[in-house]
């Protein structure tokens, strides 16, 4: 196409509507003149040797409708047809017989989506790749939704976008998106405002009573104590699927159970009012479209959004693609970001709630024996995992009775809600029991446990003597254990921000290498293990002895117990 002296383009006749194929009309750009009966004529000018060759092609009402519906198809007609007429065969006019050009038009404007894609990708290599993906996305996307338009525009083949979307159109769309986002944010903020106002307030306060009225009437009330020292929790559970949680008299969170519960068989019934336009089967993309993007660093399986003066955390029931529907489970509203804290929604976790057993006395203190038994049962059932750098549950009473430690503390992690709980027996104070987040565990340092000979009985001392012994380490990437004649190595592994380890038993050849080269060999071995740690065909995975809930020493014991004849 040439920008030199343009062709004399006649004005459309009476009753004729002109449909330009490209966003910047005028000059020698192609267009369709549409008559009253819906049929039209496609006009294309091709500049060659100082002249403009004018080609006309009759198009049907179906062709016109396809061109009006799809900017990409309009552009495809222009680009493919122009290439057929001029680019590929510059010495002939036209480059293809009229029948060939007719087929281009029929396929691009009259064919089904798969036929269009096949033509653009297999018959014409100019469009292989990006245009194919763009067309496939366009065919299945509802471009009235902003995220689909954005995804479509991002994936357009470079050089194509500017032909489809003019600068003026791009500005208009940006303004439209900005206005729509502002209106959406205002509507969502106003919907959440009465619930945000109720946070941290007493139950009898007017703003809390307003939230109660919005959620329904005659709530089911449940009360219980959590932790030691005890907090008094009170829940108001509504048949609408809403729930108000109070701790020590103040509202800590408001929950909206999207999925059915015993109290709300149909789930939260006011979701589309709370978040305008959102339904229970919404995908993660639709939630983010309604609430705005999550706070940076607060998007994993669940995501936290700042809404007005509060924080809205959206819980999903499984990892899924962002456009996958029906994974929305729960919406939690709190006054503070719970990223570094525990979520109020986890207080009734089936894995770790209710394991604290209280005495029957008026003081309602901790029944230590019964609580340790309940925690043991949780570990045995796989609901809890012991942290092995803290005191073992079996040793707590004996260590506490010895008086050698200021604070005898066990840490366990819940495998369901992923909270951590600490049970501590203090030398000069009552026992404590609390739930904390992963962040809080990093801020705690376990007290040094005295040698077992100072507090253990004969059986415990004998058991300690039989445990695998740490005989060497480089202080960072590997630890070498010995158990009888057997050697085991814990090799630290990491990739980007993800860390882990492999616990392997050294084979005879590896033991000989270690005896010959010493610790330098173990460093090389750790490097080899780390190199393939995330690979699908990692050769070390099958040798890994680590087990969930077990320390390295326990995993070594378990591996030897599986082959009793090799124990020493």
PDB file of C-alpha atoms in Angstrom, residues 31-182:
ATOM      1  CA  UNK A  31     -13.751  -0.563   3.128  1.00  0.00           C
ATOM      2  CA  UNK A  32     -17.062  -2.282   2.573  1.00  0.00           C
ATOM      3  CA  UNK A  33     -19.997  -0.329   1.160  1.00  0.00           C
ATOM      4  CA  UNK A  34     -23.090  -1.869   2.708  1.00  0.00           C
ATOM      5  CA  UNK A  35     -26.394  -1.517   0.892  1.00  0.00           C
ATOM      6  CA  UNK A  36     -29.873  -1.375   2.383  1.00  0.00           C
ATOM      7  CA  UNK A  37     -30.405  -5.096   1.711  1.00  0.00           C
ATOM      8  CA  UNK A  38     -27.385  -5.918   3.923  1.00  0.00           C
ATOM      9  CA  UNK A  39     -25.137  -7.043   1.084  1.00  0.00           C
ATOM     10  CA  UNK A  40     -22.082  -5.031   0.158  1.00  0.00           C
ATOM     11  CA  UNK A  41     -18.962  -4.518  -1.926  1.00  0.00           C
ATOM     12  CA  UNK A  42     -15.439  -4.869  -0.534  1.00  0.00           C
ATOM     13  CA  UNK A  43     -13.094  -2.251  -2.047  1.00  0.00           C
ATOM     14  CA  UNK A  44      -9.298  -2.634  -1.997  1.00  0.00           C
ATOM     15  CA  UNK A  45      -6.724  -0.387  -3.664  1.00  0.00           C
ATOM     16  CA  UNK A  46      -3.249  -1.678  -4.436  1.00  0.00           C
ATOM     17  CA  UNK A  47      -0.539   0.857  -5.371  1.00  0.00           C
ATOM     18  CA  UNK A  48       1.879  -0.298  -8.076  1.00  0.00           C
ATOM     19  CA  UNK A  49       4.168   1.658 -10.388  1.00  0.00           C
ATOM     20  CA  UNK A  50       2.538   5.007  -9.598  1.00  0.00           C
ATOM     21  CA  UNK A  51      -1.003   3.807 -10.147  1.00  0.00           C
ATOM     22  CA  UNK A  52      -3.710   2.375  -7.901  1.00  0.00           C
ATOM     23  CA  UNK A  53      -5.396  -0.821  -8.968  1.00  0.00           C
ATOM     24  CA  UNK A  54      -8.935  -0.987  -7.626  1.00  0.00           C
ATOM     25  CA  UNK A  55     -10.422  -4.401  -6.790  1.00  0.00           C
ATOM     26  CA  UNK A  56     -14.051  -4.995  -5.897  1.00  0.00           C
ATOM     27  CA  UNK A  57     -15.526  -8.095  -4.347  1.00  0.00           C
ATOM     28  CA  UNK A  58     -19.163  -8.788  -3.566  1.00  0.00           C
ATOM     29  CA  UNK A  59     -19.816  -9.755   0.055  1.00  0.00           C
ATOM     30  CA  UNK A  60     -22.908 -11.203   1.647  1.00  0.00           C
ATOM     31  CA  UNK A  61     -24.851  -9.986   4.672  1.00  0.00           C
ATOM     32  CA  UNK A  62     -23.173 -12.763   6.678  1.00  0.00           C
ATOM     33  CA  UNK A  63     -19.753 -11.427   5.649  1.00  0.00           C
ATOM     34  CA  UNK A  64     -20.729  -7.905   6.673  1.00  0.00           C
ATOM     35  CA  UNK A  65     -21.998  -9.087  10.051  1.00  0.00           C
ATOM     36  CA  UNK A  66     -18.732 -10.946  10.707  1.00  0.00           C
ATOM     37  CA  UNK A  67     -16.686  -7.886   9.765  1.00  0.00           C
ATOM     38  CA  UNK A  68     -18.743  -5.638  12.048  1.00  0.00           C
ATOM     39  CA  UNK A  69     -18.494  -8.089  14.932  1.00  0.00           C
ATOM     40  CA  UNK A  70     -14.741  -8.711  14.866  1.00  0.00           C
ATOM     41  CA  UNK A  71     -11.955  -6.158  14.467  1.00  0.00           C
ATOM     42  CA  UNK A  72      -9.501  -9.003  14.046  1.00  0.00           C
ATOM     43  CA  UNK A  73     -11.429 -10.475  11.123  1.00  0.00           C
ATOM     44  CA  UNK A  74     -11.611  -7.076   9.447  1.00  0.00           C
ATOM     45  CA  UNK A  75      -7.869  -6.730   9.741  1.00  0.00           C
ATOM     46  CA  UNK A  76      -7.334 -10.303   8.532  1.00  0.00           C
ATOM     47  CA  UNK A  77      -9.353  -9.555   5.375  1.00  0.00           C
ATOM     48  CA  UNK A  78      -7.215  -6.522   4.684  1.00  0.00           C
ATOM     49  CA  UNK A  79      -3.837  -8.130   5.408  1.00  0.00           C
ATOM     50  CA  UNK A  80      -4.395 -11.487   3.737  1.00  0.00           C
ATOM     51  CA  UNK A  81      -6.227 -10.123   0.713  1.00  0.00           C
ATOM     52  CA  UNK A  82      -3.719  -7.329   0.203  1.00  0.00           C
ATOM     53  CA  UNK A  83      -0.925  -9.880   0.398  1.00  0.00           C
ATOM     54  CA  UNK A  84      -2.630 -12.081  -2.172  1.00  0.00           C
ATOM     55  CA  UNK A  85      -3.098  -9.145  -4.525  1.00  0.00           C
ATOM     56  CA  UNK A  86       0.217  -7.353  -4.247  1.00  0.00           C
ATOM     57  CA  UNK A  87       2.859  -8.362  -1.734  1.00  0.00           C
ATOM     58  CA  UNK A  88       3.641 -11.936  -2.712  1.00  0.00           C
ATOM     59  CA  UNK A  89       3.480 -11.347  -6.474  1.00  0.00           C
ATOM     60  CA  UNK A  90       4.509  -7.742  -7.220  1.00  0.00           C
ATOM     61  CA  UNK A  91       4.835  -8.329 -10.969  1.00  0.00           C
ATOM     62  CA  UNK A  92       1.293  -9.420 -11.562  1.00  0.00           C
ATOM     63  CA  UNK A  93      -2.025  -7.727 -11.059  1.00  0.00           C
ATOM     64  CA  UNK A  94      -3.857  -9.347  -9.545  1.00  0.00           C
ATOM     65  CA  UNK A  95      -1.472 -11.898  -7.982  1.00  0.00           C
ATOM     66  CA  UNK A  96      -4.234 -14.458  -7.651  1.00  0.00           C
ATOM     67  CA  UNK A  97      -7.155 -15.218  -9.885  1.00  0.00           C
ATOM     68  CA  UNK A  98     -10.442 -13.708  -8.673  1.00  0.00           C
ATOM     69  CA  UNK A  99     -11.474 -17.146  -7.486  1.00  0.00           C
ATOM     70  CA  UNK A 100      -8.535 -17.279  -5.077  1.00  0.00           C
ATOM     71  CA  UNK A 101      -9.370 -13.855  -3.642  1.00  0.00           C
ATOM     72  CA  UNK A 102     -12.991 -14.932  -3.395  1.00  0.00           C
ATOM     73  CA  UNK A 103     -11.882 -17.882  -1.259  1.00  0.00           C
ATOM     74  CA  UNK A 104      -9.925 -15.553   1.031  1.00  0.00           C
ATOM     75  CA  UNK A 105     -13.041 -13.489   1.655  1.00  0.00           C
ATOM     76  CA  UNK A 106     -15.331 -16.471   2.091  1.00  0.00           C
ATOM     77  CA  UNK A 107     -12.949 -18.159   4.515  1.00  0.00           C
ATOM     78  CA  UNK A 108     -12.039 -15.110   6.579  1.00  0.00           C
ATOM     79  CA  UNK A 109     -15.499 -13.602   6.823  1.00  0.00           C
ATOM     80  CA  UNK A 110     -17.743 -16.560   6.112  1.00  0.00           C
ATOM     81  CA  UNK A 111     -15.970 -19.550   7.629  1.00  0.00           C
ATOM     82  CA  UNK A 112     -16.302 -20.932  11.107  1.00  0.00           C
ATOM     83  CA  UNK A 113     -13.687 -20.009  13.681  1.00  0.00           C
ATOM     84  CA  UNK A 114     -11.606 -23.154  13.175  1.00  0.00           C
ATOM     85  CA  UNK A 115     -11.539 -22.639   9.410  1.00  0.00           C
ATOM     86  CA  UNK A 116     -10.379 -19.047   9.851  1.00  0.00           C
ATOM     87  CA  UNK A 117      -7.646 -20.147  12.231  1.00  0.00           C
ATOM     88  CA  UNK A 118      -6.529 -22.900   9.869  1.00  0.00           C
ATOM     89  CA  UNK A 119      -6.326 -20.533   6.936  1.00  0.00           C
ATOM     90  CA  UNK A 120      -4.403 -17.843   8.787  1.00  0.00           C
ATOM     91  CA  UNK A 121      -1.887 -20.280  10.264  1.00  0.00           C
ATOM     92  CA  UNK A 122      -1.427 -23.092   7.768  1.00  0.00           C
ATOM     93  CA  UNK A 123      -2.139 -21.367   4.461  1.00  0.00           C
ATOM     94  CA  UNK A 124      -0.348 -18.140   5.212  1.00  0.00           C
ATOM     95  CA  UNK A 125       2.890 -18.282   7.212  1.00  0.00           C
ATOM     96  CA  UNK A 126       2.907 -14.536   7.806  1.00  0.00           C
ATOM     97  CA  UNK A 127       0.412 -15.075  10.619  1.00  0.00           C
ATOM     98  CA  UNK A 128       1.768 -18.242  12.210  1.00  0.00           C
ATOM     99  CA  UNK A 129       2.168 -17.950  15.975  1.00  0.00           C
ATOM    100  CA  UNK A 130       0.914 -14.783  17.603  1.00  0.00           C
ATOM    101  CA  UNK A 131      -2.057 -14.206  15.322  1.00  0.00           C
ATOM    102  CA  UNK A 132      -3.225 -17.784  15.725  1.00  0.00           C
ATOM    103  CA  UNK A 133      -3.207 -17.428  19.511  1.00  0.00           C
ATOM    104  CA  UNK A 134      -4.930 -14.067  19.277  1.00  0.00           C
ATOM    105  CA  UNK A 135      -7.673 -15.403  17.046  1.00  0.00           C
ATOM    106  CA  UNK A 136      -8.175 -18.469  19.214  1.00  0.00           C
ATOM    107  CA  UNK A 137      -8.461 -16.264  22.290  1.00  0.00           C
ATOM    108  CA  UNK A 138     -10.792 -13.836  20.558  1.00  0.00           C
ATOM    109  CA  UNK A 139     -13.098 -16.626  19.434  1.00  0.00           C
ATOM    110  CA  UNK A 140     -13.659 -17.806  23.004  1.00  0.00           C
ATOM    111  CA  UNK A 141     -13.476 -14.456  24.806  1.00  0.00           C
ATOM    112  CA  UNK A 142     -16.257 -12.079  25.712  1.00  0.00           C
ATOM    113  CA  UNK A 143     -14.621  -8.776  24.815  1.00  0.00           C
ATOM    114  CA  UNK A 144     -17.207  -6.809  26.754  1.00  0.00           C
ATOM    115  CA  UNK A 145     -15.245  -7.768  29.848  1.00  0.00           C
ATOM    116  CA  UNK A 146     -12.163  -5.695  30.466  1.00  0.00           C
ATOM    117  CA  UNK A 147      -9.857  -8.531  31.531  1.00  0.00           C
ATOM    118  CA  UNK A 148     -10.578 -10.414  28.298  1.00  0.00           C
ATOM    119  CA  UNK A 149      -9.863  -7.307  26.242  1.00  0.00           C
ATOM    120  CA  UNK A 150      -6.615  -6.760  28.113  1.00  0.00           C
ATOM    121  CA  UNK A 151      -5.550 -10.389  27.687  1.00  0.00           C
ATOM    122  CA  UNK A 152      -6.426 -10.235  24.002  1.00  0.00           C
ATOM    123  CA  UNK A 153      -4.488  -7.016  23.418  1.00  0.00           C
ATOM    124  CA  UNK A 154      -1.424  -8.279  25.308  1.00  0.00           C
ATOM    125  CA  UNK A 155      -1.226 -11.400  23.155  1.00  0.00           C
ATOM    126  CA  UNK A 156      -1.648  -9.717  19.803  1.00  0.00           C
ATOM    127  CA  UNK A 157       1.197 -10.194  17.404  1.00  0.00           C
ATOM    128  CA  UNK A 158       3.419  -7.117  17.441  1.00  0.00           C
ATOM    129  CA  UNK A 159       2.582  -4.903  14.507  1.00  0.00           C
ATOM    130  CA  UNK A 160      -0.990  -6.145  14.452  1.00  0.00           C
ATOM    131  CA  UNK A 161      -2.278  -4.268  17.451  1.00  0.00           C
ATOM    132  CA  UNK A 162      -1.649  -0.831  15.985  1.00  0.00           C
ATOM    133  CA  UNK A 163      -3.691  -1.790  12.928  1.00  0.00           C
ATOM    134  CA  UNK A 164      -6.599  -3.108  14.949  1.00  0.00           C
ATOM    135  CA  UNK A 165      -6.707  -0.532  17.739  1.00  0.00           C
ATOM    136  CA  UNK A 166      -6.071   3.105  16.928  1.00  0.00           C
ATOM    137  CA  UNK A 167      -4.455   5.514  19.383  1.00  0.00           C
ATOM    138  CA  UNK A 168      -7.783   7.218  19.933  1.00  0.00           C
ATOM    139  CA  UNK A 169      -9.482   3.885  20.617  1.00  0.00           C
ATOM    140  CA  UNK A 170      -6.717   2.886  23.009  1.00  0.00           C
ATOM    141  CA  UNK A 171      -7.134   6.134  24.951  1.00  0.00           C
ATOM    142  CA  UNK A 172     -10.899   5.675  25.006  1.00  0.00           C
ATOM    143  CA  UNK A 173     -10.566   2.144  26.335  1.00  0.00           C
ATOM    144  CA  UNK A 174      -8.094   3.222  29.015  1.00  0.00           C
ATOM    145  CA  UNK A 175     -10.457   5.958  30.173  1.00  0.00           C
ATOM    146  CA  UNK A 176     -13.359   3.536  30.115  1.00  0.00           C
ATOM    147  CA  UNK A 177     -11.414   0.981  32.181  1.00  0.00           C
ATOM    148  CA  UNK A 178     -10.325   3.623  34.676  1.00  0.00           C
ATOM    149  CA  UNK A 179     -13.870   4.955  35.094  1.00  0.00           C
ATOM    150  CA  UNK A 180     -15.281   1.469  35.484  1.00  0.00           C
ATOM    151  CA  UNK A 181     -12.632   0.562  38.085  1.00  0.00           C
ATOM    152  CA  UNK A 182     -13.351   3.735  40.071  1.00  0.00           C
TER     153      UNK A 182
END
